[in-house]
PDB file of C-alpha atoms in Angstrom:
ATOM      1  CA  UNK A 825       8.425   6.399 -14.919  1.00 71.00           C
ATOM      2  CA  UNK A 826       5.279   6.592 -12.878  1.00 79.00           C
ATOM      3  CA  UNK A 827       5.371   8.583  -9.660  1.00 89.00           C
ATOM      4  CA  UNK A 828       2.981  10.030  -7.104  1.00 94.00           C
ATOM      5  CA  UNK A 829       3.326  13.365  -5.341  1.00 95.00           C
ATOM      6  CA  UNK A 830       1.314  14.249  -2.286  1.00 96.00           C
ATOM      7  CA  UNK A 831       1.654  17.971  -1.963  1.00 91.00           C
ATOM      8  CA  UNK A 832       1.039  18.288   1.776  1.00 95.00           C
ATOM      9  CA  UNK A 833       2.846  16.250   4.401  1.00 95.00           C
ATOM     10  CA  UNK A 834       0.474  17.407   7.148  1.00 96.00           C
ATOM     11  CA  UNK A 835      -3.015  18.886   7.092  1.00 97.00           C
ATOM     12  CA  UNK A 836      -4.467  20.160  10.385  1.00 97.00           C
ATOM     13  CA  UNK A 837      -8.198  20.854  10.398  1.00 97.00           C
ATOM     14  CA  UNK A 838     -10.976  21.422  12.896  1.00 97.00           C
ATOM     15  CA  UNK A 839     -13.777  18.920  13.355  1.00 97.00           C
ATOM     16  CA  UNK A 840     -16.720  19.377  10.953  1.00 97.00           C
ATOM     17  CA  UNK A 841     -14.615  21.499   8.581  1.00 97.00           C
ATOM     18  CA  UNK A 842     -14.054  20.447   4.951  1.00 97.00           C
ATOM     19  CA  UNK A 843     -10.712  19.029   3.870  1.00 97.00           C
ATOM     20  CA  UNK A 844      -8.838  18.337   0.649  1.00 97.00           C
ATOM     21  CA  UNK A 845      -5.767  16.138   0.410  1.00 97.00           C
ATOM     22  CA  UNK A 846      -3.898  16.701  -2.819  1.00 97.00           C
ATOM     23  CA  UNK A 847      -2.353  14.063  -5.053  1.00 96.00           C
ATOM     24  CA  UNK A 848      -0.670  14.392  -8.439  1.00 95.00           C
ATOM     25  CA  UNK A 849       0.652  11.536 -10.521  1.00 93.00           C
ATOM     26  CA  UNK A 850       2.846  11.183 -13.557  1.00 89.00           C
ATOM     27  CA  UNK A 851       2.115   8.492 -16.088  1.00 74.00           C
ATOM     28  CA  UNK A 852       2.180   8.105 -19.832  1.00 66.00           C
ATOM     29  CA  UNK A 853      -0.247   5.193 -19.896  1.00 70.00           C
ATOM     30  CA  UNK A 854      -3.701   4.373 -18.578  1.00 69.00           C
ATOM     31  CA  UNK A 855      -3.843   4.887 -14.848  1.00 81.00           C
ATOM     32  CA  UNK A 856      -5.532   3.174 -11.985  1.00 89.00           C
ATOM     33  CA  UNK A 857      -5.564   5.339  -8.873  1.00 92.00           C
ATOM     34  CA  UNK A 858      -6.185   4.605  -5.225  1.00 95.00           C
ATOM     35  CA  UNK A 859      -6.411   6.202  -1.825  1.00 96.00           C
ATOM     36  CA  UNK A 860      -5.418   4.151   1.202  1.00 97.00           C
ATOM     37  CA  UNK A 861      -5.762   5.140   4.870  1.00 96.00           C
ATOM     38  CA  UNK A 862      -3.441   4.037   7.654  1.00 95.00           C
ATOM     39  CA  UNK A 863      -4.503   4.424  11.268  1.00 92.00           C
ATOM     40  CA  UNK A 864      -1.777   4.446  13.950  1.00 87.00           C
ATOM     41  CA  UNK A 865       0.036   1.123  14.282  1.00 82.00           C
ATOM     42  CA  UNK A 866      -2.096  -0.529  11.601  1.00 86.00           C
ATOM     43  CA  UNK A 867      -1.796  -1.619   7.983  1.00 89.00           C
ATOM     44  CA  UNK A 868      -3.296   0.148   4.999  1.00 93.00           C
ATOM     45  CA  UNK A 869      -7.012   0.088   4.248  1.00 94.00           C
ATOM     46  CA  UNK A 870      -8.347   0.718   0.755  1.00 94.00           C
ATOM     47  CA  UNK A 871     -10.457   3.868   0.897  1.00 95.00           C
ATOM     48  CA  UNK A 872     -11.466   4.230  -2.751  1.00 93.00           C
ATOM     49  CA  UNK A 873     -10.299   3.462  -6.249  1.00 92.00           C
ATOM     50  CA  UNK A 874     -10.549   4.840  -9.766  1.00 90.00           C
ATOM     51  CA  UNK A 875     -10.316   2.283 -12.567  1.00 87.00           C
ATOM     52  CA  UNK A 876     -12.442   3.764 -15.361  1.00 82.00           C
ATOM     53  CA  UNK A 877     -15.793   5.399 -15.961  1.00 82.00           C
ATOM     54  CA  UNK A 878     -17.066   8.222 -13.770  1.00 84.00           C
ATOM     55  CA  UNK A 879     -14.261  10.518 -12.710  1.00 86.00           C
ATOM     56  CA  UNK A 880     -15.827  11.027  -9.271  1.00 89.00           C
ATOM     57  CA  UNK A 881     -15.520   8.084  -6.907  1.00 88.00           C
ATOM     58  CA  UNK A 882     -16.916   7.863  -3.408  1.00 88.00           C
ATOM     59  CA  UNK A 883     -16.232   5.848  -0.279  1.00 89.00           C
ATOM     60  CA  UNK A 884     -18.754   4.618   2.259  1.00 81.00           C
ATOM     61  CA  UNK A 885     -17.536   6.990   4.973  1.00 87.00           C
ATOM     62  CA  UNK A 886     -18.061  10.271   3.117  1.00 93.00           C
ATOM     63  CA  UNK A 887     -14.764  10.701   1.285  1.00 96.00           C
ATOM     64  CA  UNK A 888     -14.680  11.322  -2.448  1.00 96.00           C
ATOM     65  CA  UNK A 889     -11.938  11.750  -5.022  1.00 96.00           C
ATOM     66  CA  UNK A 890     -12.004  13.160  -8.525  1.00 94.00           C
ATOM     67  CA  UNK A 891      -9.801  11.927 -11.342  1.00 92.00           C
ATOM     68  CA  UNK A 892      -8.630  14.842 -13.466  1.00 92.00           C
ATOM     69  CA  UNK A 893      -6.682  13.619 -16.476  1.00 89.00           C
ATOM     70  CA  UNK A 894      -5.716  17.058 -17.791  1.00 90.00           C
ATOM     71  CA  UNK A 895      -4.247  18.069 -14.431  1.00 91.00           C
ATOM     72  CA  UNK A 896      -2.991  14.551 -13.621  1.00 92.00           C
ATOM     73  CA  UNK A 897      -4.576  14.829 -10.197  1.00 94.00           C
ATOM     74  CA  UNK A 898      -6.640  12.633  -7.889  1.00 95.00           C
ATOM     75  CA  UNK A 899      -7.467  14.837  -4.904  1.00 97.00           C
ATOM     76  CA  UNK A 900      -9.313  13.446  -1.898  1.00 97.00           C
ATOM     77  CA  UNK A 901     -12.071  15.502  -0.281  1.00 97.00           C
ATOM     78  CA  UNK A 902     -14.512  15.297   2.579  1.00 97.00           C
ATOM     79  CA  UNK A 903     -17.102  18.006   3.288  1.00 97.00           C
ATOM     80  CA  UNK A 904     -17.092  17.517   7.062  1.00 97.00           C
ATOM     81  CA  UNK A 905     -14.394  15.621   8.955  1.00 97.00           C
ATOM     82  CA  UNK A 906     -14.608  13.784  12.268  1.00 96.00           C
ATOM     83  CA  UNK A 907     -12.020  13.194  14.959  1.00 96.00           C
ATOM     84  CA  UNK A 908     -11.963   9.552  13.860  1.00 95.00           C
ATOM     85  CA  UNK A 909     -10.651  10.581  10.416  1.00 96.00           C
ATOM     86  CA  UNK A 910      -7.281  11.397  11.982  1.00 96.00           C
ATOM     87  CA  UNK A 911      -4.849   9.129  10.134  1.00 96.00           C
ATOM     88  CA  UNK A 912      -2.193   8.951   7.420  1.00 97.00           C
ATOM     89  CA  UNK A 913      -3.561   8.987   3.872  1.00 97.00           C
ATOM     90  CA  UNK A 914      -1.649   7.541   0.935  1.00 97.00           C
ATOM     91  CA  UNK A 915      -2.323   8.100  -2.739  1.00 97.00           C
ATOM     92  CA  UNK A 916      -1.166   5.296  -5.039  1.00 95.00           C
ATOM     93  CA  UNK A 917      -1.000   4.432  -8.728  1.00 93.00           C
ATOM     94  CA  UNK A 918      -0.834   0.949 -10.209  1.00 89.00           C
ATOM     95  CA  UNK A 919       2.096   0.094 -12.473  1.00 85.00           C
ATOM     96  CA  UNK A 920       1.532  -2.888 -14.729  1.00 81.00           C
ATOM     97  CA  UNK A 921       4.036  -5.668 -15.420  1.00 75.00           C
ATOM     98  CA  UNK A 922       3.832  -7.977 -18.393  1.00 76.00           C
ATOM     99  CA  UNK A 923       1.245 -10.705 -17.990  1.00 75.00           C
ATOM    100  CA  UNK A 924      -1.247  -8.472 -16.207  1.00 73.00           C
ATOM    101  CA  UNK A 925       0.518  -8.253 -12.854  1.00 81.00           C
ATOM    102  CA  UNK A 926       1.078  -4.990 -11.060  1.00 86.00           C
ATOM    103  CA  UNK A 927       2.662  -3.108  -8.206  1.00 90.00           C
ATOM    104  CA  UNK A 928       1.451  -0.048  -6.343  1.00 93.00           C
ATOM    105  CA  UNK A 929       3.536   3.112  -6.272  1.00 93.00           C
ATOM    106  CA  UNK A 930       2.741   5.250  -3.246  1.00 96.00           C
ATOM    107  CA  UNK A 931       3.134   8.885  -2.406  1.00 96.00           C
ATOM    108  CA  UNK A 932       4.892   9.905   0.790  1.00 96.00           C
ATOM    109  CA  UNK A 933       1.592  10.287   2.628  1.00 97.00           C
ATOM    110  CA  UNK A 934      -0.417  13.123   4.174  1.00 97.00           C
ATOM    111  CA  UNK A 935      -1.071  13.172   7.890  1.00 97.00           C
ATOM    112  CA  UNK A 936      -4.582  14.437   8.540  1.00 97.00           C
ATOM    113  CA  UNK A 937      -4.980  15.750  12.089  1.00 97.00           C
ATOM    114  CA  UNK A 938      -8.542  16.607  13.084  1.00 97.00           C
ATOM    115  CA  UNK A 939      -8.842  18.838  16.158  1.00 96.00           C
ATOM    116  CA  UNK A 940     -11.952  19.382  18.312  1.00 95.00           C
TER     117      UNK A 940
ATOM    118  CA  UNK B 569     -13.856 -13.904   5.781  1.00 61.00           C
ATOM    119  CA  UNK B 570     -10.536 -13.150   7.425  1.00 80.00           C
ATOM    120  CA  UNK B 571      -8.384 -10.464   5.901  1.00 92.00           C
ATOM    121  CA  UNK B 572      -4.685 -10.694   5.163  1.00 96.00           C
ATOM    122  CA  UNK B 573      -2.817 -11.983   8.203  1.00 96.00           C
ATOM    123  CA  UNK B 574       0.846 -11.525   9.032  1.00 97.00           C
ATOM    124  CA  UNK B 575       3.152 -12.915  11.690  1.00 96.00           C
ATOM    125  CA  UNK B 576       4.847 -11.986  13.859  1.00 96.00           C
ATOM    126  CA  UNK B 577       3.474  -8.573  14.793  1.00 96.00           C
ATOM    127  CA  UNK B 578       6.758  -7.272  16.108  1.00 96.00           C
ATOM    128  CA  UNK B 579      10.310  -8.507  15.844  1.00 96.00           C
ATOM    129  CA  UNK B 580      13.643  -7.307  17.188  1.00 98.00           C
ATOM    130  CA  UNK B 581      16.820  -8.566  15.531  1.00 98.00           C
ATOM    131  CA  UNK B 582      20.515  -7.757  15.662  1.00 98.00           C
ATOM    132  CA  UNK B 583      22.601  -6.598  12.719  1.00 98.00           C
ATOM    133  CA  UNK B 584      23.826  -9.516  10.614  1.00 97.00           C
ATOM    134  CA  UNK B 585      20.995 -11.836  11.620  1.00 98.00           C
ATOM    135  CA  UNK B 586      18.389 -13.366   9.360  1.00 97.00           C
ATOM    136  CA  UNK B 587      14.608 -12.897   9.589  1.00 98.00           C
ATOM    137  CA  UNK B 588      11.559 -14.642   8.124  1.00 98.00           C
ATOM    138  CA  UNK B 589       8.187 -12.910   7.914  1.00 98.00           C
ATOM    139  CA  UNK B 590       4.983 -14.737   7.078  1.00 98.00           C
ATOM    140  CA  UNK B 591       1.770 -13.814   5.323  1.00 98.00           C
ATOM    141  CA  UNK B 592      -1.536 -15.498   4.555  1.00 97.00           C
ATOM    142  CA  UNK B 593      -3.688 -13.907   1.834  1.00 96.00           C
ATOM    143  CA  UNK B 594      -7.426 -13.457   1.780  1.00 94.00           C
ATOM    144  CA  UNK B 595      -9.191 -16.691   0.876  1.00 93.00           C
ATOM    145  CA  UNK B 596      -9.460 -16.987  -2.902  1.00 89.00           C
ATOM    146  CA  UNK B 597      -6.609 -14.578  -3.577  1.00 91.00           C
ATOM    147  CA  UNK B 598      -3.696 -16.093  -5.438  1.00 91.00           C
ATOM    148  CA  UNK B 599      -1.307 -13.152  -5.454  1.00 92.00           C
ATOM    149  CA  UNK B 600       0.846 -11.865  -2.598  1.00 95.00           C
ATOM    150  CA  UNK B 601       2.942  -8.712  -2.697  1.00 96.00           C
ATOM    151  CA  UNK B 602       5.443  -7.444  -0.139  1.00 98.00           C
ATOM    152  CA  UNK B 603       6.155  -3.808   0.675  1.00 98.00           C
ATOM    153  CA  UNK B 604       8.604  -2.064   2.994  1.00 98.00           C
ATOM    154  CA  UNK B 605       7.422   1.062   4.802  1.00 96.00           C
ATOM    155  CA  UNK B 606      10.148   3.059   6.496  1.00 95.00           C
ATOM    156  CA  UNK B 607       8.956   5.450   9.170  1.00 90.00           C
ATOM    157  CA  UNK B 608       7.570   8.628   7.663  1.00 88.00           C
ATOM    158  CA  UNK B 609       7.455   7.314   4.095  1.00 91.00           C
ATOM    159  CA  UNK B 610       5.065   5.542   1.785  1.00 94.00           C
ATOM    160  CA  UNK B 611       5.359   1.782   1.203  1.00 96.00           C
ATOM    161  CA  UNK B 612       7.957   0.609  -1.321  1.00 97.00           C
ATOM    162  CA  UNK B 613       7.345  -2.477  -3.459  1.00 96.00           C
ATOM    163  CA  UNK B 614       9.622  -5.470  -2.846  1.00 97.00           C
ATOM    164  CA  UNK B 615       8.070  -8.507  -4.585  1.00 92.00           C
ATOM    165  CA  UNK B 616       4.910  -9.852  -6.156  1.00 94.00           C
ATOM    166  CA  UNK B 617       4.195 -13.580  -6.315  1.00 93.00           C
ATOM    167  CA  UNK B 618       1.388 -15.289  -8.195  1.00 90.00           C
ATOM    168  CA  UNK B 619       0.868 -19.029  -8.410  1.00 86.00           C
ATOM    169  CA  UNK B 620       4.205 -19.579  -6.627  1.00 89.00           C
ATOM    170  CA  UNK B 621       6.195 -17.657  -9.215  1.00 90.00           C
ATOM    171  CA  UNK B 622       7.855 -14.262  -8.857  1.00 91.00           C
ATOM    172  CA  UNK B 623       6.051 -11.836 -11.156  1.00 90.00           C
ATOM    173  CA  UNK B 624       7.753  -8.607 -10.185  1.00 90.00           C
ATOM    174  CA  UNK B 625      10.646  -7.345  -8.096  1.00 92.00           C
ATOM    175  CA  UNK B 626      11.436  -3.919  -6.732  1.00 92.00           C
ATOM    176  CA  UNK B 627      14.786  -2.228  -6.292  1.00 94.00           C
ATOM    177  CA  UNK B 628      15.973  -4.196  -3.266  1.00 97.00           C
ATOM    178  CA  UNK B 629      19.266  -6.074  -2.776  1.00 97.00           C
ATOM    179  CA  UNK B 630      19.608  -9.830  -3.111  1.00 96.00           C
ATOM    180  CA  UNK B 631      19.533 -10.102   0.685  1.00 98.00           C
ATOM    181  CA  UNK B 632      15.764  -9.937   0.239  1.00 98.00           C
ATOM    182  CA  UNK B 633      14.052 -13.066  -1.040  1.00 97.00           C
ATOM    183  CA  UNK B 634      10.581 -14.535  -0.901  1.00 97.00           C
ATOM    184  CA  UNK B 635       8.570 -17.549  -1.844  1.00 96.00           C
ATOM    185  CA  UNK B 636       4.946 -18.569  -2.152  1.00 96.00           C
ATOM    186  CA  UNK B 637       3.531 -21.905  -1.108  1.00 96.00           C
ATOM    187  CA  UNK B 638       0.828 -24.089  -2.725  1.00 95.00           C
ATOM    188  CA  UNK B 639      -1.771 -22.667  -0.300  1.00 94.00           C
ATOM    189  CA  UNK B 640      -0.786 -19.167  -1.545  1.00 95.00           C
ATOM    190  CA  UNK B 641       0.768 -18.100   1.756  1.00 97.00           C
ATOM    191  CA  UNK B 642       4.149 -16.452   1.505  1.00 97.00           C
ATOM    192  CA  UNK B 643       7.402 -15.857   3.342  1.00 98.00           C
ATOM    193  CA  UNK B 644       9.745 -12.894   3.076  1.00 98.00           C
ATOM    194  CA  UNK B 645      13.339 -13.571   4.057  1.00 98.00           C
ATOM    195  CA  UNK B 646      15.976 -10.975   4.755  1.00 98.00           C
ATOM    196  CA  UNK B 647      19.605 -11.997   5.300  1.00 97.00           C
ATOM    197  CA  UNK B 648      22.488 -10.072   6.862  1.00 97.00           C
ATOM    198  CA  UNK B 649      20.202  -7.492   8.454  1.00 98.00           C
ATOM    199  CA  UNK B 650      21.249  -3.858   8.440  1.00 98.00           C
ATOM    200  CA  UNK B 651      20.025  -1.037  10.653  1.00 97.00           C
ATOM    201  CA  UNK B 652      18.335   0.428   7.587  1.00 96.00           C
ATOM    202  CA  UNK B 653      16.127  -2.648   7.274  1.00 98.00           C
ATOM    203  CA  UNK B 654      14.152  -1.450  10.288  1.00 98.00           C
ATOM    204  CA  UNK B 655      10.655  -0.843   8.935  1.00 97.00           C
ATOM    205  CA  UNK B 656       7.064  -1.984   8.809  1.00 96.00           C
ATOM    206  CA  UNK B 657       6.805  -4.872   6.336  1.00 97.00           C
ATOM    207  CA  UNK B 658       3.416  -5.074   4.699  1.00 97.00           C
ATOM    208  CA  UNK B 659       1.923  -7.984   2.848  1.00 97.00           C
ATOM    209  CA  UNK B 660      -0.903  -7.456   0.374  1.00 96.00           C
ATOM    210  CA  UNK B 661      -3.069  -9.862  -1.567  1.00 95.00           C
ATOM    211  CA  UNK B 662      -5.164  -9.482  -4.675  1.00 90.00           C
ATOM    212  CA  UNK B 663      -7.581 -11.703  -6.540  1.00 84.00           C
ATOM    213  CA  UNK B 664      -7.166 -12.955 -10.106  1.00 78.00           C
ATOM    214  CA  UNK B 665      -8.017 -10.482 -12.851  1.00 74.00           C
ATOM    215  CA  UNK B 666     -10.859 -11.128 -15.275  1.00 69.00           C
ATOM    216  CA  UNK B 667      -8.462 -11.176 -18.227  1.00 67.00           C
ATOM    217  CA  UNK B 668      -5.558 -12.878 -16.475  1.00 65.00           C
ATOM    218  CA  UNK B 669      -3.010 -11.536 -14.063  1.00 69.00           C
ATOM    219  CA  UNK B 670      -4.370  -9.866 -10.965  1.00 71.00           C
ATOM    220  CA  UNK B 671      -6.839  -7.153 -10.073  1.00 78.00           C
ATOM    221  CA  UNK B 672      -5.367  -3.672  -9.850  1.00 79.00           C
ATOM    222  CA  UNK B 673      -6.108  -3.100  -6.179  1.00 86.00           C
ATOM    223  CA  UNK B 674      -4.563  -4.877  -3.231  1.00 92.00           C
ATOM    224  CA  UNK B 675      -5.646  -5.565   0.331  1.00 94.00           C
ATOM    225  CA  UNK B 676      -3.070  -5.115   3.041  1.00 96.00           C
ATOM    226  CA  UNK B 677      -2.372  -6.931   6.260  1.00 95.00           C
ATOM    227  CA  UNK B 678      -1.504  -5.229   9.563  1.00 94.00           C
ATOM    228  CA  UNK B 679       2.228  -5.525   8.945  1.00 96.00           C
ATOM    229  CA  UNK B 680       5.242  -6.804  10.844  1.00 97.00           C
ATOM    230  CA  UNK B 681       7.283  -4.165  12.653  1.00 96.00           C
ATOM    231  CA  UNK B 682      10.969  -5.133  12.349  1.00 98.00           C
ATOM    232  CA  UNK B 683      13.526  -3.376  14.503  1.00 97.00           C
ATOM    233  CA  UNK B 684      17.213  -4.028  13.827  1.00 98.00           C
ATOM    234  CA  UNK B 685      19.623  -3.047  16.615  1.00 97.00           C
TER     235      UNK B 685
END
């Protein structure tokens, strides 16, 4: 069965410092991986996705994630965080149904707290 | 274009009551999925609908049901509410896949916060 493990429930960091949010997945088939961000009292926003091709994917706001098949990981990184990056971050993997439909399986989330 | 919309934003119900949550997908998207997010946890899949048919179902009791309408909007119904049903209910939509089915990624609405007392 596919599953997602986010290794840190909370990550405190100072503004302008680098950060890494860790995600490991288990799957025996081709994987499609995602990072979503959830700001307080809001829904989830798609941050970036890995479908195929280059193992390094980037978002428009400076985040990047690297797909590592041998380590079954999809860690999220940012070289310099801002106060506005404070949010809950969810790693997810897509599980296919027959007919080409799918559901997302989420990790428990990592709360990123950026301090001035 | 508008994103995924959900109504109501908040809802308070009493144990044993019934609730209906509504969702409108992004224009052009034909698939709607429902997720339950309990406080402090990641979202859990409940249903996926595509072209008005159920395409997938998560591990939820039969008290949970849903349907999709010809305009691709959707309703989630929960009967005989329990305290444990208190959660943020998220709706997500996705566009058709190039080879059938749906695209792998989904866009989420703001959610409906359900409190059962």
